[in-house]
Each structure stands twice: as structure tokens, then as C-alpha cells.
GROMACS .gro file of C-alpha atoms in nm:
model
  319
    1UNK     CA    1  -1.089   2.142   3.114
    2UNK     CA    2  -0.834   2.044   2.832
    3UNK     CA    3  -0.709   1.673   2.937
    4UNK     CA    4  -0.346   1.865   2.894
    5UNK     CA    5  -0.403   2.082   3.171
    6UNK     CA    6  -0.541   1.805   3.408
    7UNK     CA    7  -0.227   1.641   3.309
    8UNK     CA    8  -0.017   1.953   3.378
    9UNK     CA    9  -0.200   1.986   3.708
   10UNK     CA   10  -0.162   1.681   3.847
   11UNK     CA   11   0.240   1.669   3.760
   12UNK     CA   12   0.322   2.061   3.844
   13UNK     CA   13   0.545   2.068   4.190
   14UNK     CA   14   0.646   1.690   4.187
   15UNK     CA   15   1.004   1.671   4.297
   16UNK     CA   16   1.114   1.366   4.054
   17UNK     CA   17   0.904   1.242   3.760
   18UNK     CA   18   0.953   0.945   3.537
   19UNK     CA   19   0.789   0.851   3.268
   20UNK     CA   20   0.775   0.495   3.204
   21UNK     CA   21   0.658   0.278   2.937
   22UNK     CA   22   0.595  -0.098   2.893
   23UNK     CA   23   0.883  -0.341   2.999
   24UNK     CA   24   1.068  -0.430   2.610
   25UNK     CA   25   0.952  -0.098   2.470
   26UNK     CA   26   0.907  -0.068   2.105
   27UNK     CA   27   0.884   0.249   1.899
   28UNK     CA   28   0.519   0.411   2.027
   29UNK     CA   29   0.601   0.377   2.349
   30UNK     CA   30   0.970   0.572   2.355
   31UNK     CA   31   0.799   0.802   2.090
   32UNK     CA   32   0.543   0.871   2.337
   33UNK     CA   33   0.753   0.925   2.629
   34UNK     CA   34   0.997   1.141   2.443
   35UNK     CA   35   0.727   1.391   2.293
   36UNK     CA   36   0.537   1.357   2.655
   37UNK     CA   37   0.930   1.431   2.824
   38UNK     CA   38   0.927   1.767   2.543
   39UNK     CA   39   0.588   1.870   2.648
   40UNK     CA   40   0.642   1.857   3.002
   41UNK     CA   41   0.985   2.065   3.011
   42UNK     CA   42   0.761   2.371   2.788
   43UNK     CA   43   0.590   2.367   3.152
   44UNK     CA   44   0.888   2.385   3.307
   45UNK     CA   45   0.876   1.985   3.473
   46UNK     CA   46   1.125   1.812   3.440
   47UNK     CA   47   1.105   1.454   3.362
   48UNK     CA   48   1.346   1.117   3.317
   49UNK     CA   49   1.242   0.847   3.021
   50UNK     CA   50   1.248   0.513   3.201
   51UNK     CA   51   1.199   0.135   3.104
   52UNK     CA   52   1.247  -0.211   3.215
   53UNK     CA   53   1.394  -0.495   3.010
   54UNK     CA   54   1.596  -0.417   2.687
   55UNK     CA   55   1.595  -0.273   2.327
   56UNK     CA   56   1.543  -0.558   2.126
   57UNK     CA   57   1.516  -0.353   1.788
   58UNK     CA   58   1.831  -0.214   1.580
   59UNK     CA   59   1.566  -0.033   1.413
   60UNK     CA   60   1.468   0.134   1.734
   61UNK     CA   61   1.799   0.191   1.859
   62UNK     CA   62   1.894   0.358   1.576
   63UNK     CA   63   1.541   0.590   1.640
   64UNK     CA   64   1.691   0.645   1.984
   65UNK     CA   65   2.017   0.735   1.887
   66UNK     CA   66   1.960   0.948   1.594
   67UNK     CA   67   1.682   1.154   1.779
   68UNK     CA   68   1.898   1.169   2.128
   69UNK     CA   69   1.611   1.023   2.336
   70UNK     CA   70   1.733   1.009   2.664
   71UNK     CA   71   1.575   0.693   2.803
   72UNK     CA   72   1.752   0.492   3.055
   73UNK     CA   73   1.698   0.141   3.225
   74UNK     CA   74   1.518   0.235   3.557
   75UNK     CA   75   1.823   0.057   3.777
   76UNK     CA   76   2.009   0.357   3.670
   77UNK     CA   77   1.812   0.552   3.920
   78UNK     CA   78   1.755   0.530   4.287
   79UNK     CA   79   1.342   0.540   4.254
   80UNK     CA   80   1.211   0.561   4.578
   81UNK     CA   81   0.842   0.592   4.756
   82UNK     CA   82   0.834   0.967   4.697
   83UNK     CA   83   0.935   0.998   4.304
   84UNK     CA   84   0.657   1.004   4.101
   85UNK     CA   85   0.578   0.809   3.779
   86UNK     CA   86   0.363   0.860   3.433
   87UNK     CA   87   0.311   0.539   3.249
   88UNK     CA   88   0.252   0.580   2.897
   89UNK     CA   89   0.152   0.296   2.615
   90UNK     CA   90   0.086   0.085   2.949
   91UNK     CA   91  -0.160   0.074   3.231
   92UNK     CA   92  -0.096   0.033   3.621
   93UNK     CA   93  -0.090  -0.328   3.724
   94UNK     CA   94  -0.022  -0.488   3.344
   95UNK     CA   95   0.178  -0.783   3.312
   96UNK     CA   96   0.423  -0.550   3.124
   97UNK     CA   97   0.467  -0.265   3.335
   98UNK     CA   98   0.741  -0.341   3.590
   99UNK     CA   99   0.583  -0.225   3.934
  100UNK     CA  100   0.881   0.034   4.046
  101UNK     CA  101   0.898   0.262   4.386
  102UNK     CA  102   0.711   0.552   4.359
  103UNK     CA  103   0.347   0.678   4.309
  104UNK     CA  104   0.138   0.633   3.985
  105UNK     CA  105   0.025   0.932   3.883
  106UNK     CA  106  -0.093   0.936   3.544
  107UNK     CA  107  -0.164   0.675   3.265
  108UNK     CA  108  -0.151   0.764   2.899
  109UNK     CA  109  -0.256   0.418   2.675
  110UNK     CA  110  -0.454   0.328   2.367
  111UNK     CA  111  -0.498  -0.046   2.468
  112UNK     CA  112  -0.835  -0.127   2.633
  113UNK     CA  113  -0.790  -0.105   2.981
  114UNK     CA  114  -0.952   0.008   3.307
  115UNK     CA  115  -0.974   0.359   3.396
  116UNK     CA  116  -0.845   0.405   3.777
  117UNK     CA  117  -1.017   0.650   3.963
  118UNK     CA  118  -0.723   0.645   4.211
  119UNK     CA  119  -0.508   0.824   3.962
  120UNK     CA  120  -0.475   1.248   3.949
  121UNK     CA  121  -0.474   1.152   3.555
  122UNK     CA  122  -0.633   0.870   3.341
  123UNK     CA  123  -0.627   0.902   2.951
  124UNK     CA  124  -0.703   0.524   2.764
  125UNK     CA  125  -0.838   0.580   2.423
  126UNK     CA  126  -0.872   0.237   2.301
  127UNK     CA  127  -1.007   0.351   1.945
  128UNK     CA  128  -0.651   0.493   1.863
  129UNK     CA  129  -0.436   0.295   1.664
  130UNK     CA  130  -0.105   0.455   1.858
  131UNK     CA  131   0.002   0.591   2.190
  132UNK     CA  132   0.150   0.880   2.011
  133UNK     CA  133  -0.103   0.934   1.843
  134UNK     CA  134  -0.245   1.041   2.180
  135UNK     CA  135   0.026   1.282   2.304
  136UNK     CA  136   0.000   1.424   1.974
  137UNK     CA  137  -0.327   1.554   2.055
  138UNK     CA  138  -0.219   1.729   2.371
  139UNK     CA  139   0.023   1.961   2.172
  140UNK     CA  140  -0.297   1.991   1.962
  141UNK     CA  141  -0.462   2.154   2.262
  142UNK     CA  142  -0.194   2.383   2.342
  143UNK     CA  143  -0.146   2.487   1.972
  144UNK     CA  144   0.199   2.331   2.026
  145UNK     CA  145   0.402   2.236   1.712
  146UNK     CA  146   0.649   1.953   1.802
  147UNK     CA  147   1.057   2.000   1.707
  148UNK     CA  148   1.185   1.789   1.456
  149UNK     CA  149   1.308   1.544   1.675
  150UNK     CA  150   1.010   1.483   1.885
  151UNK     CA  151   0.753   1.521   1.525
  152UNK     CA  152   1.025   1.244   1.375
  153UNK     CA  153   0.943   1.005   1.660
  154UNK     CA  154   0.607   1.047   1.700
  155UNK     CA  155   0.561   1.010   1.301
  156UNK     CA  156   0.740   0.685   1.338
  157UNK     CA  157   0.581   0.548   1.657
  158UNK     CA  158   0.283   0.571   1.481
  159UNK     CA  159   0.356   0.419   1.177
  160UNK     CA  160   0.499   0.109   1.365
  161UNK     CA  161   0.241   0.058   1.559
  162UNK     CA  162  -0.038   0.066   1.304
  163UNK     CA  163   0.134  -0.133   1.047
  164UNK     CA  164   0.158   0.181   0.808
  165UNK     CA  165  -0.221   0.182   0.859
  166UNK     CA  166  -0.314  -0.150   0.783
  167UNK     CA  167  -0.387  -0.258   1.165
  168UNK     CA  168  -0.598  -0.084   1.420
  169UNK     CA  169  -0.605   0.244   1.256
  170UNK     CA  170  -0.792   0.516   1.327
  171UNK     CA  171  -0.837   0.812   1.078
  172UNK     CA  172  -0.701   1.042   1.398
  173UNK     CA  173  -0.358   0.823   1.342
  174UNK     CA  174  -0.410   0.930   0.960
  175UNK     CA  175  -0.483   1.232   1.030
  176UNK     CA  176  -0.201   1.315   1.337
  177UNK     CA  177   0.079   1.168   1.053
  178UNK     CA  178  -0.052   1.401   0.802
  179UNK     CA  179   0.036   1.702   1.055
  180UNK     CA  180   0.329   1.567   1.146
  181UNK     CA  181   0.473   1.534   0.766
  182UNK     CA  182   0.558   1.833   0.683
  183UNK     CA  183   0.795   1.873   1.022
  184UNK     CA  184   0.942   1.543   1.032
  185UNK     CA  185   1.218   1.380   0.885
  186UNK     CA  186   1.023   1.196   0.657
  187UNK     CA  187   1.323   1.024   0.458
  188UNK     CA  188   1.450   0.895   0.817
  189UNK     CA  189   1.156   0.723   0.910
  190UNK     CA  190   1.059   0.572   0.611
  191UNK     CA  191   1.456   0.432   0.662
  192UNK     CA  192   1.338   0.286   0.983
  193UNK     CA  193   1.016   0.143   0.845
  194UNK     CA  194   1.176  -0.035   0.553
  195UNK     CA  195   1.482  -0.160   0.716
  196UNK     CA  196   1.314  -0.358   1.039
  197UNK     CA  197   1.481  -0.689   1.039
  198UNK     CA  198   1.843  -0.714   0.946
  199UNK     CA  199   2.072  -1.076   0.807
  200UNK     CA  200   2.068  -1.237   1.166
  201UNK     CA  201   1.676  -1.264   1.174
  202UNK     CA  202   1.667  -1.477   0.847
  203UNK     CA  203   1.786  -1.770   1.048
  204UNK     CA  204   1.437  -1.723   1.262
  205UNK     CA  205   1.285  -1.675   0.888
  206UNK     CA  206   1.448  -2.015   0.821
  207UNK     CA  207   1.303  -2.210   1.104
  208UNK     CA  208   0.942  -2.029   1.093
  209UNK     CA  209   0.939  -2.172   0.711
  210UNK     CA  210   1.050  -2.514   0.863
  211UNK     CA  211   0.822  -2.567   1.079
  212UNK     CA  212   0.549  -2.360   1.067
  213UNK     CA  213   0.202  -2.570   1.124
  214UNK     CA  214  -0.083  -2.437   0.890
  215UNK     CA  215  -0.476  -2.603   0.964
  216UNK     CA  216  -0.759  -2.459   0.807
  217UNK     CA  217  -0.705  -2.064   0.864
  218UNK     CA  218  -0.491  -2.093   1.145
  219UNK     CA  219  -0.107  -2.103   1.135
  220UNK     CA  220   0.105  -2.224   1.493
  221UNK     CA  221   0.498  -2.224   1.509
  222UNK     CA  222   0.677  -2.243   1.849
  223UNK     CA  223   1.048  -2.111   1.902
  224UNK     CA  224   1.211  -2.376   2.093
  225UNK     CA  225   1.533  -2.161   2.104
  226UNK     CA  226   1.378  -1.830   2.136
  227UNK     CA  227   1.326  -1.547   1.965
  228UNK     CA  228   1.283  -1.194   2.061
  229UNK     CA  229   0.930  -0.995   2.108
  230UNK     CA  230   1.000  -0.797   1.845
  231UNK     CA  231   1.106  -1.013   1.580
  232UNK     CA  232   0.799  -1.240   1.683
  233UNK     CA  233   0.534  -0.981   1.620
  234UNK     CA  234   0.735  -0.930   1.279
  235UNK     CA  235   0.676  -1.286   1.190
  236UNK     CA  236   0.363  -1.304   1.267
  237UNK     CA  237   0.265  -1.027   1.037
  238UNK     CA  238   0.464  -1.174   0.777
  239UNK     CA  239   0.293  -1.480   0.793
  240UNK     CA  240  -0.087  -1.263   0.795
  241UNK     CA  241   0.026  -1.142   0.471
  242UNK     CA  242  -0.054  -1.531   0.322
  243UNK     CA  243  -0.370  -1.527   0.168
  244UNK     CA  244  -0.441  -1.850   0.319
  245UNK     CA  245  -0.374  -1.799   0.666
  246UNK     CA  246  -0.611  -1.593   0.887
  247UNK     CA  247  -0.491  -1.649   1.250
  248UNK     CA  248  -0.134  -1.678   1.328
  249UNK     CA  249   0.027  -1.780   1.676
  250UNK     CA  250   0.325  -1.802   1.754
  251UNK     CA  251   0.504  -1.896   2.106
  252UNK     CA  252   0.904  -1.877   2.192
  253UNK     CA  253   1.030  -2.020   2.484
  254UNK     CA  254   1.327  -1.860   2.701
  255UNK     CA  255   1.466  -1.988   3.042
  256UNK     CA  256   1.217  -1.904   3.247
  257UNK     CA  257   0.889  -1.847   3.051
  258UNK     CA  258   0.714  -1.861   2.709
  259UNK     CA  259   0.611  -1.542   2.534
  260UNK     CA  260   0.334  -1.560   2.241
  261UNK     CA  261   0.223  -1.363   1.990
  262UNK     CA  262  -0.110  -1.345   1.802
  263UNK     CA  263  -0.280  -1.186   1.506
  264UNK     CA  264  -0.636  -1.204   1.372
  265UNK     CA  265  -0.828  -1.088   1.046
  266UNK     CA  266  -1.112  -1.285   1.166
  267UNK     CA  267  -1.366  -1.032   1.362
  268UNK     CA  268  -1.533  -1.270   1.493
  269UNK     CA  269  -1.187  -1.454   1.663
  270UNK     CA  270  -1.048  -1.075   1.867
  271UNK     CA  271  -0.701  -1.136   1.930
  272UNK     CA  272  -0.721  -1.028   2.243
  273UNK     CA  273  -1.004  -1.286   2.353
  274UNK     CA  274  -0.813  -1.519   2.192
  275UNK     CA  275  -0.471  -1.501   2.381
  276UNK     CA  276  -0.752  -1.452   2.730
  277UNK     CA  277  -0.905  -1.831   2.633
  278UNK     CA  278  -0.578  -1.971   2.561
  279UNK     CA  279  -0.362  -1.870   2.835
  280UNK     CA  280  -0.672  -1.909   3.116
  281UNK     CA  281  -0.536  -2.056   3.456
  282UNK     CA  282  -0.175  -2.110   3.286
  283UNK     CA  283  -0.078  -1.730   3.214
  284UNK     CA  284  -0.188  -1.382   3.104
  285UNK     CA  285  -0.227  -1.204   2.778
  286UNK     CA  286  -0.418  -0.897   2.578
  287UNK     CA  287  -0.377  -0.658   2.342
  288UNK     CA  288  -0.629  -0.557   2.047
  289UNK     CA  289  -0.873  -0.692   1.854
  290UNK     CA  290  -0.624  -0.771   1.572
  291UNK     CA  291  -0.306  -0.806   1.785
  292UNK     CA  292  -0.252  -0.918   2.123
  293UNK     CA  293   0.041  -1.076   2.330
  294UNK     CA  294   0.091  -1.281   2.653
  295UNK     CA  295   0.306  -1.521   2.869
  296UNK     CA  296   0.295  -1.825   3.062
  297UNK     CA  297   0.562  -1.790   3.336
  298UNK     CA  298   0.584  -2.123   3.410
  299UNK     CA  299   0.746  -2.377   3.100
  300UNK     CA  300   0.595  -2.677   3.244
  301UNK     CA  301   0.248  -2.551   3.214
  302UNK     CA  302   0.314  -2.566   2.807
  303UNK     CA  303   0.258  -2.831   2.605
  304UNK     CA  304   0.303  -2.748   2.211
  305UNK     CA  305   0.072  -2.968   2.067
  306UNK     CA  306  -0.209  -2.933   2.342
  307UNK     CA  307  -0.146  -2.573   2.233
  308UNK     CA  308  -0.184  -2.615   1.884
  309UNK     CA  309  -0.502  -2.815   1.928
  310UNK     CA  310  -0.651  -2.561   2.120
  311UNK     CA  311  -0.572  -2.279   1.891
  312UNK     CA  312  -0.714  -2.485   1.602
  313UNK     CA  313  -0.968  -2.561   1.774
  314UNK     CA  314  -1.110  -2.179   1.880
  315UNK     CA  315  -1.053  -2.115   1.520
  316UNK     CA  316  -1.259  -2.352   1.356
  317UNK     CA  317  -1.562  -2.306   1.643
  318UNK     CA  318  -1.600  -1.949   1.474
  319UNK     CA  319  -1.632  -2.061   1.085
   0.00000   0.00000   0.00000
């Protein structure tokens, strides 16, 4: 059976349906739920976009309101025990999935994750650079072309996500872009891609620059005053593109918690295993080989320069 039409199955005759993505989404994960949201409706379902947390990104709001995604923070809805929900560039039970009323259904993700029997639908393809990438491939199956909304997001989603190619790629994500070209509105998302960051951010630039802590391949900078998830991930890349550095963390610290970020050209240092060893009995964290994420939700659990030491120090055990 085509994975669409398990899908399809396990969704056709539920009263209420939201799709949900990770809490903070960033451009995959609306893409994803948006072209999922399009799919859906051909079947006649109906389905609501959903997400905890905020938009950080102008560059994604400007996605949003451009294409006319209609996503919604899920406290404008009355979820309860009987609505049912599709999580998509998330799994059940992450850290960044807000656990809402209602039953899990189905799971769409590329991030390596457990497959749950429990669920009518389970689709985690680890190997693919994007979420959209994945959805994609169901309108593959039905022989489905995409309007030029939903082809415009899903062209974008992907291209975020990989780091126009240059991180976790698959040739699929290639590939899935290449079909989408010709539909999309290629000139818009290549605005989105070049304008990311806008004058605010440079202050961030400013203090990253400042005091930024380089050892060996390994960079460290913590955000005493915060700084979005977003912006974070776009430092950290920034600072990957020095020849000399290899590893980059970074950490920002709001009221209540402290978020990190981390990036790896080193094969032998994952990302994800990385974020695991650091955060272990203090928080939670994972991602990608070359990209992962995490949080410690208590502040007095982190100490900066115990930090640094013992991100230096899983560095240099691997030369």
C-alpha cells in the first residue's frame, strides 16, 4: 500500500484534525503542514495548521503571509480528548512538541526518532534532509502536482532546512526542488533565502564577535541576554563557515531556561551525540548528525565555563 493511502486511511471520518508541528516552528515545518493541510482537503478532510510558541522569523512570516498559510497558535482552539492530531517535522513525546488534548494519530519527521507502533500512521525518514521533502513524495504517489502556493513553500522549506544543500542533504531533497522549480515562485524564495536576518540581529552579530571563545576546532559563545532559536542556529552557521572552526556551540539564556545550539563538520563528533553527552542528567537535546539542539530547563544547573570545558573537552577526545 502507498504510505499516502495509509495516511488517508487512518485520517478519513475524523471529526477535527490538526496538524501540528514543533513548538517555534521554522520554515519546513509550516511548509510541511501547509502542503500536508492541501493534500488532505483533495480528499475531502479537512484540517487546521497548529503550533505552540511563536514566529521568531520575519523571513518566515513574510512566507506565511505571502502564501496565506493559515496556521494558528493552538490556544485559539478548544482541542479536546476527541480531536485528532498529525504531527509533522516532530515526533510524539519530543521535548518540542507541546503535548495538546487529543489523540496522536500520525507522525510525519525526517529527524531520527522512534517509530510508534501505537500510531494508525508512522513515516520518519531520517536520511532526508527536509520534512517537506517528505510530503512532497506523497503528491508523488498520487501523481499530484502542488499549486503555486503550496510548491513555493515546500521549495523553500527545503532549502532552509538543508542549508541550500550544504547540510544533511539528500539527492531526494535535490531532486524534490528540481520538480518543484518550474511551479514555484522561484524569485520569492530566493527573496526569503537571501534576506534571513534583518539590522536588529547585527547587535547579536556584535556580541557573538565579542565574545565568542575559539579552542582548537571548537568555538563556545553564551547569550547572557538571549537570543532567539532562530537567529542562534543562524549564528552558528555563520560561525561554521570559518575555516578554522569545526564545532560551534552556542547557549542563550531566557527567564526560565537555556536553549543551545550545535553544529559539527567533524563525523566523528555527531551533533546530535554531542548535545546527548553534554546536556546528560541536566537537560535534553538531539537533532542530526551535523545539527542538533537542546535545553536545560533549569538556569542553575548551568555553569558557562564548566560548559565550555566540557565542550572542549569532547572535541579534542576525537582528534
Amino acid at each position: 500500500m502507498q504510505k499516502v493511502k495509509k495516511l488517508i486511511k487512518t485520517l478519513k471520518n475524523r471529526k477535527r484534525i490538526f496538524i501540528q508541528t514543533h513548538n517555534y516552528p521554522d520554515h519546513d515545518a509550516v511548509a510541511s503542514a501547509f502542503a500536508l493541510q492541501y493534500l488532505l482537503k483533495s480528499f475531502k478532510i479537512n484540517s487546521s495548521i497548529i503550533f505552540h510558541g511563536d514566529i521568531l522569523r520575519d523571513s518566515l512570516q513574510k512566507m506565511i503571509d505571502k502564501l496565506r498559510i493559515p496556521i494558528l497558535p493552538h490556544y485559539k482552539y478548544e482541542l479536546s480528548d476527541e480531536d485528532t492530531i498529525v504531527i509533522v517535522d516532530a515526533n510524539k513525546k519530543n521535548k518540542n512538541v507541546a503535548e495538546l488534548k487529543g489523540e496522536v494519530a500520525a507522525v510525519i519527521d525526517h529527524h531520527p526518532g522512534t517509530e510508534h507502533e501505537d500510531l494508525g500512521f508512522c513515516d520518519i525518514r531520517s536520511d532526508y534532509g527536509a520534512c517537506a521533502s517528505i510530503i512532497f513524495s506523497y503528491f508523488a504517489e498520487l501523481m499530484l502536482e502542488p499549486g503555486r502556493e503550496v510548491a513555493t513553500a515546500l521549495h523553500a522549506g527545503i532549502l532552509f532546512d538543508t542549508h541550500q544543500f550544504t547540510r544533511n542533504a539528500n539527492p531526494i531533497d535535490i531532486e524534490t526542488v528540481a520538480m518543484l522549480y518550474h511551479v514555484s515562485d522561484v524569485a520569492f524564495v530566493n527573496s526569503l533565502v537571501r534576506n534571513s536576518i534583518k539590522l536588529d540581529d547585527f547587535k547579536q552579530y556584535r556580541y557573538l564577535l565579542d565574545k565568542i571563545r575559539v579552542q582548537d576546532r571548537c568555538a563556545y559563545c553564551h547569550f547572557q541576554e538571549g537570543c532567539d532559536k532562530d537567529l542562534l542556529a543562524i549564528l552558528a552557521d555563520y560561525l561554521l563557515s570559518v575555516k578554522e572552526i569545526k564545532v560551534v556551540v552556542l547557549s542563550a539564556q531566557s527567564s526560565d531556561c537555556v536553549s543551545f545550539c550545535v553544529r559539527s563538520e567533524i563525523p566523528e563528533i555527531p551533533a546530535n551525540t554531542m548535545i546527548q553527552q553534554l546536556l546528560a542528567g541536566i537537560g535534553s537535546g538531539g537533532g542530526h548528525l551535523d545539527m542538533a539542539g537542546g535545553r536545560i530547563p533549569n538556569i542553575k544547573d548551568f555553569n558557562q565555563d564548566e560548559f565550555y570545558k566540557k565542550a572542549v573537552s569532547l572535541v579534542n577526545g576525537k582528534k
